Amino acid sequence: MAAIWVSALILVAASVNVVAGTHELGVNWGTMASHSIHPKIVVQLLKDNGFKKVKLFDSDPWMVGFLAGTGIEVMLGIPNDQLEFLSEDYGNAKDWVKENCTAHLHKDGVNIKYVAVGNEPFLTSYKGRFTKTAFPAMKNIQKALNEAGVGGEIKAVMPLNADVYESKSDKPSDGVFRSDIRDLMQQIVRYLKDNNSPFVVNIYPFLSLYLNSDFPSDFAFFDGGHQIQDKNIQYDNVFEANFDTLVNALKNAGTPNLPILVGEIGWPTDGHKDANKANAKKFYDGLFRVLGSDKGTPLRRGEIQVYLFGLFDEDSKSIEPGDFERHWGIFDFDGKPKFQMDMSGNGAQKELVGAKGVKYLAKEWCVLASYATNQKLIDEQIGWACSQADCTALQDGASCSGLQAKDKASYAFNSYYQMNDQNENSCDFKGLGTVVIQDPSTTSCKFHTQILTCGATRLSFVCGAIASFISLVTVSSFL
């Protein structure tokens, strides 16, 4: 089982600081969805559920602006495709900080704490594409923050996947940084230390199950069913074992006390046999027990700072890593909670507060017409619909995999129809589709109706109406 729990976590990423109680809880807010919830609604959801920290994947000023005056601690994001631009000219980094960071730092502005430079830029699957640009970009951003007079409060960090470190023995005590980037990682961690910045790592126990059929499933959770012995330390879950592998890697790099933030951790709820709500709830319940205890890991005692991944399902994410990629949210695409969560870790199960003010399209669905009999054409149209929309729930072991063939066709057609805002022409499918007003959902498989969204038309009547509705909801809650 060499590298069974480290390497299984480190190949890909999907994509909150939890202490005793929920007062420091935060979460990743991704926006790779065909129909995104209005930021004003999202910010209210964060407040309603006690999230105090949020990690973003870009720095869209329109979206970031809604966090002003909330006190919510923000980690801005810089995508990987901007790293070369920011690394090649310090002036570019200086302009970026002025436009995306300091512009928000007015009275009652945005509480920016970190700037995440890149997102897992050293993934082995990138084959070194960003190894020459990520670190220079981070240094330029930090320099620009320093020159702007905010470098003491706002730190440039680099969220990294757990594949940047390894253990030849499959034991945390042998943790070192990956051989091909070892020198680079030593430079980075020493730079972080010199600038009082934390090391940000993304850890995904789910990927252990997904990538290795021999992985002991109990070890992905926190129930103590499987254990490994490392000298005088016994580990009963992969999260703590993986975390302590990083602790040793940092020690071997000469920075044993560098603070660690877990930038992403979570469990998907669809798209794979192990990705379901029951497993997700089991994982989160165990994780919150560990975090709520403030005991830390065997090698790093005390509070563990964690950002949950993620807030919502995102139907436009790449499924190259796996069909589960679109289902990491603790809330569904429309802001409805998926299950109860004990975020305090003390066993008090609690319903999350759903998004307020979400508007839906009409209650109608596109399905396979009863007169459709040309199976070759049906299969062709299913394939086309799924290439354009989200059919991940139809995969083996997923929530809709048990549907009859004709119902799978209907699911595919409806997915495309909803993604295209129920446009009349989007339910044609060469004469095979028809619109119905009776919900075709089953107990296990939900046929969605899509939400109204602002998208690119942020100043449209729809956006204005949504924002006004949210204001009314917020005001009425105090009456």
Coordinates of C-alpha atoms in Angstrom, one line a residue:
M1 CA 0.0 0.0 0.0
A2 CA 2.9 2.4 -0.7
A3 CA 1.7 6.0 -0.7
I4 CA -1.9 4.8 -0.6
W5 CA -3.2 7.7 1.5
V6 CA -0.8 10.4 0.4
S7 CA -0.6 9.8 -3.4
A8 CA -4.3 9.1 -3.6
L9 CA -5.0 12.5 -2.3
I10 CA -2.5 14.4 -4.4
L11 CA -3.3 13.7 -8.0
V12 CA -6.1 16.2 -8.5
A13 CA -8.2 18.7 -6.6
A14 CA -11.9 19.2 -6.6
S15 CA -12.0 22.8 -6.1
V16 CA -13.2 28.3 7.3
N17 CA -11.6 28.5 10.0
V18 CA -13.3 26.2 12.4
V19 CA -12.6 26.4 16.1
A20 CA -14.8 25.3 19.0
G21 CA -18.1 26.6 18.0
T22 CA -18.9 28.2 14.7
H23 CA -17.7 31.8 15.2
E24 CA -14.7 31.3 13.0
L25 CA -16.3 29.2 10.3
G26 CA -15.6 30.0 6.6
V27 CA -16.0 28.4 3.2
N28 CA -15.0 28.5 -0.4
W29 CA -17.3 30.4 -2.7
G30 CA -17.0 29.2 -6.3
T31 CA -18.9 30.6 -9.2
M32 CA -18.4 28.1 -12.1
A33 CA -22.1 27.6 -12.6
S34 CA -24.4 28.3 -15.5
H35 CA -26.8 30.1 -13.2
S36 CA -25.1 31.8 -10.2
I37 CA -27.0 33.1 -7.2
H38 CA -26.9 36.8 -6.8
P39 CA -24.0 37.8 -4.6
K40 CA -26.2 39.8 -2.3
I41 CA -28.2 36.6 -1.6
V42 CA -25.0 34.7 -1.1
V43 CA -23.6 37.2 1.4
Q44 CA -26.8 37.0 3.4
L45 CA -26.6 33.2 3.4
L46 CA -23.0 33.5 4.8
K47 CA -24.2 35.7 7.6
D48 CA -27.3 33.6 8.4
N49 CA -25.1 30.5 8.8
G50 CA -22.3 32.1 10.8
F51 CA -19.6 32.0 8.2
K52 CA -16.9 34.5 9.2
K53 CA -14.4 33.7 6.5
V54 CA -14.8 33.2 2.7
K55 CA -12.2 32.1 0.1
L56 CA -12.8 33.2 -3.5
F57 CA -11.2 32.0 -6.7
D58 CA -11.0 35.4 -8.4
S59 CA -11.4 39.1 -7.5
D60 CA -14.4 40.2 -9.5
P61 CA -15.0 43.7 -7.9
W62 CA -18.7 43.5 -8.5
M63 CA -19.0 40.3 -6.4
V64 CA -16.4 41.3 -3.8
G65 CA -18.2 44.6 -3.3
F66 CA -21.2 42.9 -1.7
L67 CA -18.9 41.8 1.1
A68 CA -18.2 45.4 2.1
G69 CA -19.3 46.3 5.6
T70 CA -20.0 42.7 6.6
G71 CA -16.8 42.0 8.6
I72 CA -16.4 38.7 6.8
E73 CA -12.7 37.9 6.3
V74 CA -12.0 37.5 2.6
M75 CA -9.3 35.6 0.7
L76 CA -9.2 37.0 -2.8
G77 CA -8.1 34.7 -5.7
I78 CA -5.9 35.1 -8.7
P79 CA -6.4 32.4 -11.3
N80 CA -3.5 30.4 -12.7
D81 CA -3.9 32.0 -16.2
Q82 CA -2.8 35.4 -14.7
L83 CA 0.4 34.2 -13.1
E84 CA 2.7 34.9 -16.1
F85 CA 1.2 38.4 -16.5
L86 CA 1.9 39.1 -12.8
S87 CA 5.3 37.5 -12.7
E88 CA 6.8 39.2 -15.8
D89 CA 6.3 42.8 -14.7
Y90 CA 6.1 44.2 -11.2
G91 CA 4.0 47.0 -12.6
N92 CA 1.2 44.5 -13.4
A93 CA 1.1 43.3 -9.9
K94 CA 1.1 46.8 -8.6
D95 CA -1.9 47.6 -10.8
W96 CA -3.6 44.4 -9.7
V97 CA -3.3 45.3 -6.0
K98 CA -4.6 48.8 -6.6
E99 CA -7.6 47.7 -8.7
N100 CA -8.6 44.5 -6.9
C101 CA -7.4 45.0 -3.3
T102 CA -6.8 48.5 -2.0
A103 CA -9.8 49.9 -3.8
H104 CA -11.9 47.9 -1.4
L105 CA -10.1 49.1 1.8
H106 CA -12.2 52.2 2.6
K107 CA -14.3 52.8 5.7
D108 CA -16.9 50.0 5.9
G109 CA -15.0 48.3 3.1
V110 CA -14.0 44.7 2.5
N111 CA -12.1 42.8 5.2
I112 CA -9.4 41.4 3.0
K113 CA -7.0 39.1 4.8
Y114 CA -5.2 37.1 2.1
V115 CA -4.6 37.1 -1.7
A116 CA -4.4 33.6 -3.0
V117 CA -1.9 33.7 -5.9
G118 CA -2.8 30.8 -8.2
N119 CA -4.8 27.7 -7.4
E120 CA -2.8 24.5 -7.0
P121 CA -0.3 25.6 -9.6
F122 CA 2.1 22.7 -9.0
L123 CA -0.3 19.9 -9.7
T124 CA 1.6 17.0 -11.3
S125 CA -1.0 17.0 -14.1
Y126 CA 0.1 20.5 -15.1
K127 CA 3.5 19.1 -15.9
G128 CA 5.4 22.1 -14.7
R129 CA 3.4 24.7 -16.6
F130 CA 3.4 27.2 -13.7
T131 CA 6.6 26.4 -11.8
K132 CA 8.4 29.4 -13.2
T133 CA 5.7 31.9 -12.7
A134 CA 3.8 31.2 -9.5
F135 CA 6.5 32.1 -7.0
P136 CA 7.6 35.3 -8.8
A137 CA 3.9 36.3 -9.1
M138 CA 3.4 35.8 -5.4
K139 CA 6.5 37.8 -4.5
N140 CA 5.3 40.7 -6.8
I141 CA 1.9 40.7 -5.2
Q142 CA 3.3 40.8 -1.7
K143 CA 5.7 43.5 -2.6
A144 CA 2.9 45.6 -4.1
L145 CA 0.9 45.0 -0.9
N146 CA 3.8 46.1 1.2
E147 CA 4.3 49.3 -0.9
A148 CA 0.6 50.1 -0.6
G149 CA 1.1 50.0 3.2
V150 CA -1.2 47.0 3.8
G151 CA 1.4 44.2 3.7
G152 CA 1.3 43.8 7.4
E153 CA -2.4 43.0 7.4
I154 CA -2.9 41.3 4.0
K155 CA -0.7 38.4 3.0
A156 CA 0.0 36.8 -0.4
V157 CA -0.4 33.0 -0.1
M158 CA -0.4 30.1 -2.6
P159 CA -3.0 27.4 -2.2
L160 CA -1.3 24.1 -3.0
N161 CA -2.6 20.6 -3.5
A162 CA -1.3 17.8 -1.2
D163 CA 0.6 16.5 -4.1
V164 CA 3.5 18.9 -3.4
Y165 CA 4.6 16.6 -0.6
E166 CA 5.2 12.8 -0.4
S167 CA 6.3 9.9 1.8
K168 CA 8.3 7.1 0.5
S169 CA 7.2 4.8 3.4
D170 CA 3.5 5.9 3.5
K171 CA 4.2 7.2 7.0
P172 CA 3.9 10.9 8.0
S173 CA 7.3 10.8 9.6
D174 CA 8.9 10.5 6.2
G175 CA 7.1 13.5 4.8
V176 CA 9.2 15.6 2.3
F177 CA 8.3 18.0 -0.5
R178 CA 8.1 16.3 -3.9
S179 CA 11.5 15.7 -5.5
D180 CA 10.9 17.6 -8.7
I181 CA 9.9 20.9 -6.9
R182 CA 11.8 20.4 -3.6
D183 CA 14.2 23.3 -4.1
L184 CA 11.4 25.6 -5.2
M185 CA 9.2 24.6 -2.3
Q186 CA 12.0 25.3 0.2
Q187 CA 12.3 28.8 -1.3
I188 CA 8.5 29.3 -1.0
V189 CA 8.1 28.1 2.6
R190 CA 11.1 30.2 3.7
Y191 CA 9.6 33.2 2.0
L192 CA 6.3 32.6 3.7
K193 CA 8.0 32.4 7.0
D194 CA 9.9 35.7 6.4
N195 CA 6.6 37.4 5.6
N196 CA 4.6 35.9 8.5
S197 CA 2.3 34.2 5.9
P198 CA 0.7 30.7 6.3
F199 CA 1.1 27.6 4.1
V200 CA -2.2 26.9 2.4
V201 CA -2.9 23.3 1.5
N202 CA -5.9 21.5 0.0
I203 CA -6.6 18.0 1.4
Y204 CA -9.3 15.7 0.0
P205 CA -9.9 12.3 1.7
F206 CA -12.6 11.5 -0.8
L207 CA -10.0 11.3 -3.5
S208 CA -8.3 8.4 -1.6
L209 CA -11.4 6.3 -2.2
Y210 CA -11.9 7.5 -5.8
L211 CA -8.4 7.0 -6.9
N212 CA -7.5 3.7 -5.2
S213 CA -9.9 0.8 -5.0
D214 CA -7.8 -0.8 -2.3
F215 CA -8.0 2.1 0.0
P216 CA -9.6 1.3 3.4
S217 CA -12.8 3.3 3.3
D218 CA -13.0 3.7 7.1
F219 CA -9.7 5.6 7.0
A220 CA -11.3 8.4 4.8
F221 CA -13.7 9.1 7.7
F222 CA -13.1 9.7 11.4
D223 CA -14.6 6.6 13.1
G224 CA -11.4 4.8 13.8
G225 CA -12.1 1.7 11.8
H226 CA -8.6 1.6 10.2
Q227 CA -5.3 2.6 11.7
I228 CA -1.7 3.0 10.8
Q229 CA 1.2 3.0 13.2
D230 CA 4.0 5.5 12.7
K231 CA 6.7 5.0 15.4
N232 CA 4.9 5.9 18.6
I233 CA 1.9 7.7 16.9
Q234 CA -1.2 5.9 15.8
Y235 CA -3.4 7.5 13.1
D236 CA -7.0 6.5 12.5
N237 CA -7.9 8.9 9.7
V238 CA -6.3 10.0 6.5
F239 CA -6.8 13.7 7.2
E240 CA -4.6 13.8 10.2
A241 CA -2.0 11.5 8.6
N242 CA -1.9 13.7 5.5
F243 CA -1.7 16.9 7.6
D244 CA 1.2 15.5 9.6
T245 CA 3.0 14.5 6.5
L246 CA 3.0 18.2 5.6
V247 CA 4.2 19.1 9.1
N248 CA 7.3 16.8 8.6
A249 CA 7.9 18.2 5.1
L250 CA 7.9 21.7 6.5
K251 CA 10.3 20.6 9.3
N252 CA 12.7 19.0 6.7
A253 CA 12.6 22.2 4.7
G254 CA 13.7 24.3 7.7
T255 CA 10.4 25.9 8.6
P256 CA 8.9 23.6 11.4
N257 CA 6.6 26.2 12.9
L258 CA 5.1 27.7 9.7
P259 CA 1.3 28.1 10.2
I260 CA -0.9 25.9 8.1
L261 CA -4.3 26.7 6.7
V262 CA -6.4 24.0 5.0
G263 CA -7.6 25.9 2.0
E264 CA -10.1 23.2 0.8
I265 CA -11.6 20.1 2.4
G266 CA -15.0 18.5 1.8
W267 CA -17.0 15.6 0.3
P268 CA -19.0 15.6 -2.9
T269 CA -22.6 14.4 -2.9
D270 CA -23.2 13.0 -6.5
G271 CA -21.5 11.8 -9.6
H272 CA -19.9 8.7 -8.1
K273 CA -20.9 5.7 -5.9
D274 CA -19.0 7.1 -2.9
A275 CA -20.2 10.7 -3.5
N276 CA -23.5 10.9 -1.8
K277 CA -25.2 12.8 1.0
A278 CA -24.9 10.1 3.5
N279 CA -21.1 9.9 3.1
A280 CA -20.8 13.6 3.0
K281 CA -22.7 14.0 6.3
K282 CA -20.6 11.3 7.9
F283 CA -17.4 13.0 6.8
Y284 CA -18.4 16.4 7.9
D285 CA -19.7 15.2 11.3
G286 CA -16.3 13.5 11.9
L287 CA -14.4 16.5 10.7
F288 CA -16.2 18.9 12.9
R289 CA -15.7 16.7 15.9
V290 CA -11.9 16.9 15.3
L291 CA -11.9 20.6 14.6
G292 CA -14.3 21.4 17.5
S293 CA -12.0 19.7 20.0
D294 CA -9.2 22.1 19.3
K295 CA -6.8 19.2 19.9
G296 CA -5.2 19.4 16.4
T297 CA -3.1 16.6 15.1
P298 CA -0.5 14.5 16.8
L299 CA 2.3 16.7 15.4
R300 CA 0.5 20.1 15.4
R301 CA -1.5 20.6 18.5
G302 CA -4.2 23.2 18.9
E303 CA -6.6 24.9 16.5
I304 CA -6.8 23.8 12.9
Q305 CA -7.9 26.5 10.4
V306 CA -10.0 25.0 7.6
Y307 CA -11.9 26.4 4.6
L308 CA -14.8 24.0 3.6
F309 CA -15.1 23.2 0.0
G310 CA -17.5 24.3 -1.1
L311 CA -20.6 26.5 -0.8
F312 CA -22.7 25.5 -3.9
D313 CA -22.7 22.8 -6.6
E314 CA -21.2 24.2 -9.8
D315 CA -22.6 22.7 -13.0
S316 CA -20.0 24.3 -15.3
K317 CA -16.9 22.9 -13.7
S318 CA -14.6 20.6 -15.6
I319 CA -15.3 17.0 -15.0
E320 CA -11.9 15.9 -16.1
P321 CA -11.0 14.9 -12.5
G322 CA -14.3 13.1 -12.2
D323 CA -18.1 13.6 -12.5
F324 CA -18.2 14.4 -8.8
E325 CA -16.5 17.7 -9.4
R326 CA -19.8 19.5 -9.9
H327 CA -21.2 18.4 -6.6
W328 CA -19.0 19.6 -3.7
G329 CA -21.5 22.1 -2.3
I330 CA -22.9 21.9 1.2
F331 CA -25.8 23.8 -0.5
D332 CA -27.4 22.8 -3.8
F333 CA -27.1 25.0 -6.9
D334 CA -30.1 27.1 -5.7
G335 CA -28.9 27.6 -2.1
K336 CA -31.0 24.8 -0.5
P337 CA -29.1 22.9 2.3
K338 CA -28.4 19.3 1.4
F339 CA -28.3 17.9 5.0
Q340 CA -28.1 18.8 8.6
M341 CA -24.6 19.8 9.8
D342 CA -23.1 19.9 13.3
M343 CA -20.6 22.7 12.7
S344 CA -19.9 23.0 16.4
G345 CA -18.7 19.5 16.7
N346 CA -20.6 18.9 19.9
G347 CA -23.4 16.7 18.4
A348 CA -26.0 19.5 18.0
Q349 CA -27.4 18.7 14.6
K350 CA -28.8 21.9 12.9
E351 CA -30.5 22.8 9.7
L352 CA -28.5 25.3 7.7
V353 CA -30.3 28.4 6.6
G354 CA -31.1 28.3 3.0
A355 CA -30.6 31.2 0.5
K356 CA -33.4 33.8 0.7
G357 CA -34.9 35.4 -2.3
V358 CA -33.9 32.9 -5.0
K359 CA -36.2 33.1 -8.0
Y360 CA -36.9 30.2 -10.3
L361 CA -37.9 29.7 -13.9
A362 CA -41.4 28.3 -14.6
K363 CA -42.3 24.9 -13.2
E364 CA -41.9 23.1 -16.5
W365 CA -39.6 20.4 -17.7
C366 CA -38.4 19.0 -21.1
V367 CA -38.8 15.3 -21.4
L368 CA -38.6 12.6 -24.1
A369 CA -41.9 12.5 -26.0
S370 CA -44.0 9.4 -25.6
Y371 CA -44.1 8.9 -29.4
A372 CA -40.3 8.9 -29.7
T373 CA -39.2 5.4 -30.9
N374 CA -36.0 5.9 -33.0
Q375 CA -33.5 4.6 -30.4
K376 CA -30.5 5.6 -32.5
L377 CA -31.7 9.2 -32.7
I378 CA -32.6 9.2 -29.0
D379 CA -29.1 8.0 -28.1
E380 CA -27.6 10.6 -30.4
Q381 CA -29.6 13.4 -28.8
I382 CA -28.8 12.3 -25.3
G383 CA -25.1 12.4 -26.1
W384 CA -25.4 15.9 -27.6
A385 CA -27.5 17.2 -24.7
C386 CA -25.0 15.8 -22.1
S387 CA -22.1 17.3 -24.0
Q388 CA -23.7 20.7 -23.6
A389 CA -25.2 20.4 -20.1
D390 CA -24.7 18.6 -16.8
C391 CA -25.6 14.8 -16.8
T392 CA -23.2 13.8 -14.0
A393 CA -26.1 12.5 -11.9
L394 CA -26.7 9.8 -14.5
Q395 CA -23.3 8.2 -14.1
D396 CA -23.0 4.7 -12.5
G397 CA -23.7 4.9 -8.8
A398 CA -24.9 8.5 -9.0
S399 CA -28.3 9.7 -7.8
C400 CA -30.1 9.2 -11.2
S401 CA -28.3 6.1 -12.4
G402 CA -31.3 4.0 -11.5
L403 CA -33.7 5.6 -14.0
Q404 CA -35.2 3.7 -16.8
A405 CA -33.7 4.4 -20.3
K406 CA -36.5 6.7 -21.4
D407 CA -36.3 8.7 -18.1
K408 CA -32.5 9.1 -18.5
A409 CA -33.2 10.6 -21.9
S410 CA -35.7 13.0 -20.2
Y411 CA -33.1 13.9 -17.6
A412 CA -30.6 14.8 -20.3
F413 CA -33.1 16.8 -22.3
N414 CA -34.2 18.7 -19.2
S415 CA -30.7 19.5 -18.1
Y416 CA -30.1 21.2 -21.5
Y417 CA -33.5 22.9 -21.4
Q418 CA -32.9 24.4 -18.0
M419 CA -29.4 25.4 -18.7
N420 CA -30.7 27.4 -21.7
D421 CA -33.3 29.2 -19.6
Q422 CA -36.2 27.0 -20.8
N423 CA -35.9 28.5 -24.3
E424 CA -38.5 26.9 -26.6
N425 CA -36.0 25.8 -29.2
S426 CA -33.9 24.0 -26.5
C427 CA -36.5 21.3 -26.1
D428 CA -36.7 20.3 -29.8
F429 CA -34.0 17.5 -30.0
K430 CA -35.0 16.8 -33.6
G431 CA -38.7 16.4 -32.6
L432 CA -38.0 14.0 -29.7
G433 CA -38.6 16.5 -26.8
T434 CA -41.7 17.9 -25.3
V435 CA -42.5 20.3 -22.5
V436 CA -44.5 19.1 -19.5
I437 CA -45.8 20.8 -16.4
Q438 CA -45.8 17.6 -14.2
D439 CA -42.6 17.2 -12.3
P440 CA -40.8 14.0 -13.6
S441 CA -38.6 13.7 -10.5
T442 CA -38.3 10.5 -8.5
T443 CA -37.5 9.8 -4.9
S444 CA -33.8 9.6 -5.6
C445 CA -33.5 11.7 -8.8
K446 CA -34.4 15.4 -8.9
F447 CA -35.3 17.0 -12.2
H448 CA -34.4 20.7 -11.6
T449 CA -36.0 23.8 -12.7
Q450 CA -33.3 26.4 -13.0
I451 CA -33.0 29.7 -11.1
L452 CA -33.2 33.2 -12.5
T453 CA -29.7 34.6 -12.6
C454 CA -27.9 37.8 -13.4
G455 CA -24.9 36.3 -15.3
A456 CA -23.5 38.9 -17.6
T457 CA -26.6 41.1 -17.3
R458 CA -25.8 42.5 -13.9
L459 CA -27.7 45.7 -14.4
S460 CA -30.7 44.2 -15.9
F461 CA -34.3 44.5 -14.6
V462 CA -34.0 40.9 -13.2
C463 CA -30.9 41.7 -11.2
G464 CA -32.5 44.9 -9.9
A465 CA -35.7 43.1 -8.9
I466 CA -33.7 40.4 -7.1
A467 CA -31.6 42.9 -5.2
S468 CA -34.7 44.8 -4.2
F469 CA -36.3 41.6 -2.9
I470 CA -33.3 40.8 -0.8
S471 CA -33.4 44.3 0.7
L472 CA -37.0 43.8 1.6
V473 CA -36.3 40.4 3.2
T474 CA -33.4 41.8 5.2
V475 CA -35.4 44.8 6.4
S476 CA -38.5 42.7 7.3
S477 CA -36.4 40.4 9.4
F478 CA -35.8 43.3 11.9
L479 CA -39.5 44.4 12.1

